[in-house]
mmCIF file with all atom_site columns, C-alpha atoms in Angstrom:
data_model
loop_
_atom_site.group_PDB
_atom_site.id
_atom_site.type_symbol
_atom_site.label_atom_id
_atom_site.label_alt_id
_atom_site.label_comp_id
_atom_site.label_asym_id
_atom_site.label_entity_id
_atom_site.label_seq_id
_atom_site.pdbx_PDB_ins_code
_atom_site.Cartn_x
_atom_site.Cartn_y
_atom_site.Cartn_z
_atom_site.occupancy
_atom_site.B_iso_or_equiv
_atom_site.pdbx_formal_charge
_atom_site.auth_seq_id
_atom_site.auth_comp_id
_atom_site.auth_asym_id
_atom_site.auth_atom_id
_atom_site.pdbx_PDB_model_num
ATOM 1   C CA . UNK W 1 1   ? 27.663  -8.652  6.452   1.00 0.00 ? 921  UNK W CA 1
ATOM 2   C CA . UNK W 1 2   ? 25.656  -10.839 8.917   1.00 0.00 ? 922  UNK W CA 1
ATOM 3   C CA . UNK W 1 3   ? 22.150  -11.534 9.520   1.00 0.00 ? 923  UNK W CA 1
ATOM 4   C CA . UNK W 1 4   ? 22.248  -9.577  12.763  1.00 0.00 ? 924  UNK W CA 1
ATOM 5   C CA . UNK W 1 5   ? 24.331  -6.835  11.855  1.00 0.00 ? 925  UNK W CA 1
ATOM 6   C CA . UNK W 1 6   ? 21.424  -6.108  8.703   1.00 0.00 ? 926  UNK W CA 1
ATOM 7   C CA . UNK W 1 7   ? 19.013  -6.571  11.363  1.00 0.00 ? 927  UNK W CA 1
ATOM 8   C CA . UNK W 1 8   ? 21.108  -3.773  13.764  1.00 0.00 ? 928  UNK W CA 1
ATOM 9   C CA . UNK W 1 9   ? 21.339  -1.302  11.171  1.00 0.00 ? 929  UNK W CA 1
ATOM 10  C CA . UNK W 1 10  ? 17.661  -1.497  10.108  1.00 0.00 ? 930  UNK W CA 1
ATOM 11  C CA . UNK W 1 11  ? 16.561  -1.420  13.921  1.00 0.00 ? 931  UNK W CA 1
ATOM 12  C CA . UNK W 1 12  ? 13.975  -4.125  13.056  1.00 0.00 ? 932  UNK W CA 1
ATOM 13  C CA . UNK W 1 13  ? 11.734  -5.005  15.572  1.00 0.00 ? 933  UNK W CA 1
ATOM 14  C CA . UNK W 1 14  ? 12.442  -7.210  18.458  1.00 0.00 ? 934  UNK W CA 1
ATOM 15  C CA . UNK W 1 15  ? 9.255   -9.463  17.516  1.00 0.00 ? 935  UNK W CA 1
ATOM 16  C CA . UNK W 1 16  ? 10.032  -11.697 14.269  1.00 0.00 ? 936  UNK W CA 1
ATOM 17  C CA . UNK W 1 17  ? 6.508   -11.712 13.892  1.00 0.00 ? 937  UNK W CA 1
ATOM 18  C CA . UNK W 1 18  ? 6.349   -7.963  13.588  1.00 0.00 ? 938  UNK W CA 1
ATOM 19  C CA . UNK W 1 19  ? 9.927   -8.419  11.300  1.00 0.00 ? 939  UNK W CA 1
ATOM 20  C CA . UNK W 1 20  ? 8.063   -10.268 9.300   1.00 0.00 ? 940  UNK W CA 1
ATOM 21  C CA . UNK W 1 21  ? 5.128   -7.796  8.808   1.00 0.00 ? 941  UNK W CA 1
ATOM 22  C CA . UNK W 1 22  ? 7.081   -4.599  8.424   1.00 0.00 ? 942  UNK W CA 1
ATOM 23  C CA . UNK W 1 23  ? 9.156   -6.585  5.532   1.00 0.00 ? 943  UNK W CA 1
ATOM 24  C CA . UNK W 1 24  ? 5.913   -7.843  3.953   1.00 0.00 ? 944  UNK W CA 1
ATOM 25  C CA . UNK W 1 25  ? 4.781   -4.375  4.105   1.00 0.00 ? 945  UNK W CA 1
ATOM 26  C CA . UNK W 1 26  ? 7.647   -2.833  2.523   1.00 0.00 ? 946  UNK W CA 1
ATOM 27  C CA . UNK W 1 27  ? 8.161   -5.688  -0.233  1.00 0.00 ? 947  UNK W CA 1
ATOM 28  C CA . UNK W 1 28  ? 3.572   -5.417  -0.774  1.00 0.00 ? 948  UNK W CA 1
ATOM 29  C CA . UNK W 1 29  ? 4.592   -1.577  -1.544  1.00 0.00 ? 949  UNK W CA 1
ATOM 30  C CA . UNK W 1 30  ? 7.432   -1.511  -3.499  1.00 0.00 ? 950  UNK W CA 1
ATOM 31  C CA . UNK W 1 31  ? 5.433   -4.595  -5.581  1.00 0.00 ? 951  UNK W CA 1
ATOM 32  C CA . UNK W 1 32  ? 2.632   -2.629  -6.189  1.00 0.00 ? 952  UNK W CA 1
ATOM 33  C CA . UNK W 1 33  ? 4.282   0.830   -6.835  1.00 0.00 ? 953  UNK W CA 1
ATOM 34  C CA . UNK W 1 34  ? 6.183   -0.823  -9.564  1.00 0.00 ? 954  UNK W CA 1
ATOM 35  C CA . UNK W 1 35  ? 2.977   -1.951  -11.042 1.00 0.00 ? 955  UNK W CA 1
ATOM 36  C CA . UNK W 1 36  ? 1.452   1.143   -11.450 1.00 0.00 ? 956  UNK W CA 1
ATOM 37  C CA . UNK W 1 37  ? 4.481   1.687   -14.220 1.00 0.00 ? 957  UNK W CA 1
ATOM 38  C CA . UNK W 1 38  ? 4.478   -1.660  -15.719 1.00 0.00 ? 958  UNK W CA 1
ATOM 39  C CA . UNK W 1 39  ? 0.418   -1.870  -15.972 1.00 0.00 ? 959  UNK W CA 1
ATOM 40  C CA . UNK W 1 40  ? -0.883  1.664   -15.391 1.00 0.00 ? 960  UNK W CA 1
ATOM 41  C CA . UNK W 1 41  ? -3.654  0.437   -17.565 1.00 0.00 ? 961  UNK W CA 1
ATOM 42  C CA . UNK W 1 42  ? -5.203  -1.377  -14.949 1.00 0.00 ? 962  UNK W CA 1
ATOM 43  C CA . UNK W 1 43  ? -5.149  1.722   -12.807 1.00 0.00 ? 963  UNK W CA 1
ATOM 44  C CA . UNK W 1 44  ? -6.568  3.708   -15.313 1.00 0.00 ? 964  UNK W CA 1
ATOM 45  C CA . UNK W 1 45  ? -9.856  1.475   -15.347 1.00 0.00 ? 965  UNK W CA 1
ATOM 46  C CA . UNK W 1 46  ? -10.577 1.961   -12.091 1.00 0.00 ? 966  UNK W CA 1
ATOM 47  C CA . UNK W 1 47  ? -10.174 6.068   -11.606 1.00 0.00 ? 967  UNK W CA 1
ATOM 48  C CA . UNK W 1 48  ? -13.396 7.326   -11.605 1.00 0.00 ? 968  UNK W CA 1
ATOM 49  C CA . UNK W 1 49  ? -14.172 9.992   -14.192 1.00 0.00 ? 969  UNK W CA 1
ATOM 50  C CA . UNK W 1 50  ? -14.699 12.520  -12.035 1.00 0.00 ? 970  UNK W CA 1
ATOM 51  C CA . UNK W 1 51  ? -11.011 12.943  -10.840 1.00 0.00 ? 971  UNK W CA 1
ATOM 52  C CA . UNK W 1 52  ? -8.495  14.653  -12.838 1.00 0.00 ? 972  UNK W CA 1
ATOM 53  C CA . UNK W 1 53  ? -5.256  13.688  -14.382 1.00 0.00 ? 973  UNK W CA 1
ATOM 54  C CA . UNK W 1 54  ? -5.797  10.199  -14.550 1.00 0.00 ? 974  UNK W CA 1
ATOM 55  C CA . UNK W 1 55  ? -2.393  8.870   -15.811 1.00 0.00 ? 975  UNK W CA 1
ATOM 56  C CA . UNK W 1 56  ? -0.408  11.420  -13.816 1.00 0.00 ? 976  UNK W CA 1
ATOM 57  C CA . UNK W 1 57  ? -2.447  10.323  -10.614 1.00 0.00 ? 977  UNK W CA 1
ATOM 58  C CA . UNK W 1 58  ? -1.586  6.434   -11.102 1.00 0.00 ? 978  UNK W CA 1
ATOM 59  C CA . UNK W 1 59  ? 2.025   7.254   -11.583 1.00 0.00 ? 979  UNK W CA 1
ATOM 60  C CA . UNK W 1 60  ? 2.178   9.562   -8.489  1.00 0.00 ? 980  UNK W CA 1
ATOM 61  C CA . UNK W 1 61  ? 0.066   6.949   -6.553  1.00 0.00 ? 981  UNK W CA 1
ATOM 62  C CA . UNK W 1 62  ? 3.043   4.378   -7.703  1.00 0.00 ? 982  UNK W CA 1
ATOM 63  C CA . UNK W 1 63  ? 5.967   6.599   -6.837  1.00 0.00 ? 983  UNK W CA 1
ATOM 64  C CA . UNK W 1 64  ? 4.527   7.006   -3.661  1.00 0.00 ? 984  UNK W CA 1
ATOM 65  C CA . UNK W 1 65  ? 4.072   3.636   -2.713  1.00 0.00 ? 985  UNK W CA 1
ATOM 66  C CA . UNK W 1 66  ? 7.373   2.719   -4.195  1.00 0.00 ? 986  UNK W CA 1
ATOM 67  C CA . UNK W 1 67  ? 8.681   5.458   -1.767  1.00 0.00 ? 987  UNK W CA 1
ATOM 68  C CA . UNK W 1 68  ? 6.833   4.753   1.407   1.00 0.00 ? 988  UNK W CA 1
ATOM 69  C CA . UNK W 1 69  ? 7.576   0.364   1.106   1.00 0.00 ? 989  UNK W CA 1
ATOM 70  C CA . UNK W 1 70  ? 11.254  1.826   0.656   1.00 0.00 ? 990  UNK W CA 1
ATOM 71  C CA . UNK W 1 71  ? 11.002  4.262   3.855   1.00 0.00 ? 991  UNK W CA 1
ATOM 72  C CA . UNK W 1 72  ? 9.759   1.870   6.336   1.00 0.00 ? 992  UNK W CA 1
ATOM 73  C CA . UNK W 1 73  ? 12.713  0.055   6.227   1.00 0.00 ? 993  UNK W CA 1
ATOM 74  C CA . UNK W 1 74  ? 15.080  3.253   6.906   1.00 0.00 ? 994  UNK W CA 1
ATOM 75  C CA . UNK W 1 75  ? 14.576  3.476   10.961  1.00 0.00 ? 995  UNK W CA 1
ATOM 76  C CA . UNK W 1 76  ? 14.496  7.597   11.056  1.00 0.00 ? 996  UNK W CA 1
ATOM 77  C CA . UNK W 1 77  ? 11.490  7.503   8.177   1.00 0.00 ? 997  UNK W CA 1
ATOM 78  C CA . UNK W 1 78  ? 9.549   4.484   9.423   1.00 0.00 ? 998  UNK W CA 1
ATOM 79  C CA . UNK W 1 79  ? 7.038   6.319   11.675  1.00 0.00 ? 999  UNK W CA 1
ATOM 80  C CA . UNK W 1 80  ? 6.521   9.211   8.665   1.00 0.00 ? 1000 UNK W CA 1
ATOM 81  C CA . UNK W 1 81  ? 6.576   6.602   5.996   1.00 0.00 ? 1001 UNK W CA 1
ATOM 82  C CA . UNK W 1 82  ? 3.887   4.541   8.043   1.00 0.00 ? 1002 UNK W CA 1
ATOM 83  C CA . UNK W 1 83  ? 1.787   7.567   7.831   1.00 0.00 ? 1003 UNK W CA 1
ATOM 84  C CA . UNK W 1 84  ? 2.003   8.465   4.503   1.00 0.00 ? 1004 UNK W CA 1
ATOM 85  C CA . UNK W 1 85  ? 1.220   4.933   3.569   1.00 0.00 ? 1005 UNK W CA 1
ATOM 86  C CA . UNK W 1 86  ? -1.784  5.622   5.803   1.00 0.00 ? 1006 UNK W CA 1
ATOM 87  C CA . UNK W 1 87  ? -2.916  8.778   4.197   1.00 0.00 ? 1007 UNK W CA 1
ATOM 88  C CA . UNK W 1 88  ? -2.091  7.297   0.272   1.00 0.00 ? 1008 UNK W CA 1
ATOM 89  C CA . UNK W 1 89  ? -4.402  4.370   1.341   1.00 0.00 ? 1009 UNK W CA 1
ATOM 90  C CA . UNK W 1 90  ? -6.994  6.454   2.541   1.00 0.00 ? 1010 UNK W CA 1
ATOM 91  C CA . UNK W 1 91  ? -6.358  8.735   -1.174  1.00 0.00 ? 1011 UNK W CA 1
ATOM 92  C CA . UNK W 1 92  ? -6.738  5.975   -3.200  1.00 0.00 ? 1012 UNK W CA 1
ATOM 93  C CA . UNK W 1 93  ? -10.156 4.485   -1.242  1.00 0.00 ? 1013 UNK W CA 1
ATOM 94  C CA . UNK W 1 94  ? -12.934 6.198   -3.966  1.00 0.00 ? 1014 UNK W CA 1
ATOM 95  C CA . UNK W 1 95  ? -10.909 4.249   -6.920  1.00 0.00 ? 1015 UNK W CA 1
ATOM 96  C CA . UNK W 1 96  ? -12.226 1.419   -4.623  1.00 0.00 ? 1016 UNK W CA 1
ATOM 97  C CA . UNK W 1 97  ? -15.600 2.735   -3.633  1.00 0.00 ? 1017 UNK W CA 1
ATOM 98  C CA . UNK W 1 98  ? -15.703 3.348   -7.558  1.00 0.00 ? 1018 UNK W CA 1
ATOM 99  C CA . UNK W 1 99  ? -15.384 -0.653  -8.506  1.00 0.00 ? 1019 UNK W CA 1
ATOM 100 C CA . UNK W 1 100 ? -17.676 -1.730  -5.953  1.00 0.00 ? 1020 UNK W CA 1
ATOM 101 C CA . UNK W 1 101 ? -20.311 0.550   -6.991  1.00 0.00 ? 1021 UNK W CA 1
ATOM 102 C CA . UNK W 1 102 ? -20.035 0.048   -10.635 1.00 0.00 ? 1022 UNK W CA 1
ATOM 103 C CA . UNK W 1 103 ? -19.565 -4.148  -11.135 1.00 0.00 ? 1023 UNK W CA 1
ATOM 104 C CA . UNK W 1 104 ? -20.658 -3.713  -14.645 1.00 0.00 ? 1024 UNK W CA 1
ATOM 105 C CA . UNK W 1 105 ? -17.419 -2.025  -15.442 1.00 0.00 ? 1025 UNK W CA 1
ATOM 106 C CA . UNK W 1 106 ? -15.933 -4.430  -14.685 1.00 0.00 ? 1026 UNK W CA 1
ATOM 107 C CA . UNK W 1 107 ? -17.017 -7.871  -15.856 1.00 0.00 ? 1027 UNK W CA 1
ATOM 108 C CA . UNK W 1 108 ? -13.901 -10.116 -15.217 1.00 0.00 ? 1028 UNK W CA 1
ATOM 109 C CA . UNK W 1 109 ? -14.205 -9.208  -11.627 1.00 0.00 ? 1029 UNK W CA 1
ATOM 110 C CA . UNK W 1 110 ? -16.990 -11.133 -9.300  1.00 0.00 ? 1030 UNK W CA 1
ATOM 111 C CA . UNK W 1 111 ? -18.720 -8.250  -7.542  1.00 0.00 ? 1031 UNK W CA 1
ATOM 112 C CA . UNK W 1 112 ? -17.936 -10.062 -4.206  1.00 0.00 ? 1032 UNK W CA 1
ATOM 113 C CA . UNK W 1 113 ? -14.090 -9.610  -5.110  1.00 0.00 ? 1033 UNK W CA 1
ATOM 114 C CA . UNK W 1 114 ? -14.811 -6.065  -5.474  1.00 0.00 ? 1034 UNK W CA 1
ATOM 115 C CA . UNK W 1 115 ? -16.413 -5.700  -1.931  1.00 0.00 ? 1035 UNK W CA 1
ATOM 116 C CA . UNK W 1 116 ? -13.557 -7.765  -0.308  1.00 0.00 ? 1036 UNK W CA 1
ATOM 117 C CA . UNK W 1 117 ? -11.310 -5.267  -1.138  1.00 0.00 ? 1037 UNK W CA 1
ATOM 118 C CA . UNK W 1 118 ? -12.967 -2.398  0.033   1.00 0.00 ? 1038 UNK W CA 1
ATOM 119 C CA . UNK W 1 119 ? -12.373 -4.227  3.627   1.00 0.00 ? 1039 UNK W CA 1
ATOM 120 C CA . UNK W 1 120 ? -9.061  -4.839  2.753   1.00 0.00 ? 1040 UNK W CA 1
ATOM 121 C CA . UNK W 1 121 ? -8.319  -1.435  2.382   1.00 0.00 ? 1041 UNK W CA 1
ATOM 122 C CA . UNK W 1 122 ? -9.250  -0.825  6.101   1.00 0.00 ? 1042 UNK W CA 1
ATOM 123 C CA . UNK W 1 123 ? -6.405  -4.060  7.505   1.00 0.00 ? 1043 UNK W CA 1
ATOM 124 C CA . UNK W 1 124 ? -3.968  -2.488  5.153   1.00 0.00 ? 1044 UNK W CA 1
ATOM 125 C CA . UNK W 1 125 ? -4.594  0.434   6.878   1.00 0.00 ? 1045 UNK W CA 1
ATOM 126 C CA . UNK W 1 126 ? -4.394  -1.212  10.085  1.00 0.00 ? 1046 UNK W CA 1
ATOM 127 C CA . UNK W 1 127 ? -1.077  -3.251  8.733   1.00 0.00 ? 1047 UNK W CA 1
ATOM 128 C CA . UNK W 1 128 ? 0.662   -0.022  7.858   1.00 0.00 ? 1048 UNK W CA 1
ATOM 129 C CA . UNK W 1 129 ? -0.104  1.619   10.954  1.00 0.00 ? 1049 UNK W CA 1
ATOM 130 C CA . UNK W 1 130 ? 0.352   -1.052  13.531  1.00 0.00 ? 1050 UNK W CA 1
ATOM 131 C CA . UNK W 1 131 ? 3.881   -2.132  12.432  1.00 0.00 ? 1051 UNK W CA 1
ATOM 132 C CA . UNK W 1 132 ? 5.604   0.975   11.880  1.00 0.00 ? 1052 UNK W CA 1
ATOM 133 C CA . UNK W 1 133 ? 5.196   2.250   15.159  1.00 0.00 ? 1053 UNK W CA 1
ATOM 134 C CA . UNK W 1 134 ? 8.260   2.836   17.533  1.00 0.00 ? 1054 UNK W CA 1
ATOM 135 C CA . UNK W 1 135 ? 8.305   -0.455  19.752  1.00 0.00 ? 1055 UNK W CA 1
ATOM 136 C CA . UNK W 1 136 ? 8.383   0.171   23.128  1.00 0.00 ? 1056 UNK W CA 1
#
């Protein structure tokens, strides 16, 4: 199958540069929903005690994002998927709020590190929203 053909049946957009972005997106996904099985330690560090069902919550949060980085690339589920990527990042924002609040938990992490991410959250946001949308 050709380049172009792959790139007809996955109605990419016409922009490489958006291309480019909705596969990053997809591949960041699909990365770190596969984490969350492999090291769901790490994810278990940063829940914050105050939510319940910590291990089933990192595994959901990983089957989602596995799911969503797999439905952006399927044209009929790319809006939906954008959204839902949207909403999980939104979910997951007090396991966030949680580091940055509480550096002493963890040590191996500067505090600054910890504060970058919480604006990170907001352009993945942003990323997931912006490139999933219909082109016109």
């Amino acid at each position: 199958m050709q380049f172009r053909q792959i790139v007809g049946m996955l109605n990419l957009p016409h922009s490489w540069v958006k291309t480019v972005l909705l596969l990053g997106l997809s591949a960041f996904f699909i990365n770190i929903g596969v984490d969350h099985f492999v090291n769901p330690g790490f994810y278990l560090a940063i829940m914050p005690e105050y939510l319940p069902l910590h291990l089933e919550a990192v595994y959901i949060s990983g089957f989602f994002e596995i799911l969503g980085g797999v439905s952006v690339l399927v044209p009929r589920l790319r809006s939906a998927a954008g959204w839902g990527l949207v909403v999980l990042l939104i979910a997951v924002f007090p396991a966030n709020i949680h580091m940055a609040i509480n550096t002493d938990l963890f040590p191996d992490i500067a505090p600054m590190k910890l504060y970058i991410r919480l604006v990170f959250q907001f352009i993945f946001i942003y990323w997931a929203y912006v490139v999933t949308r219909p082109s016109n």
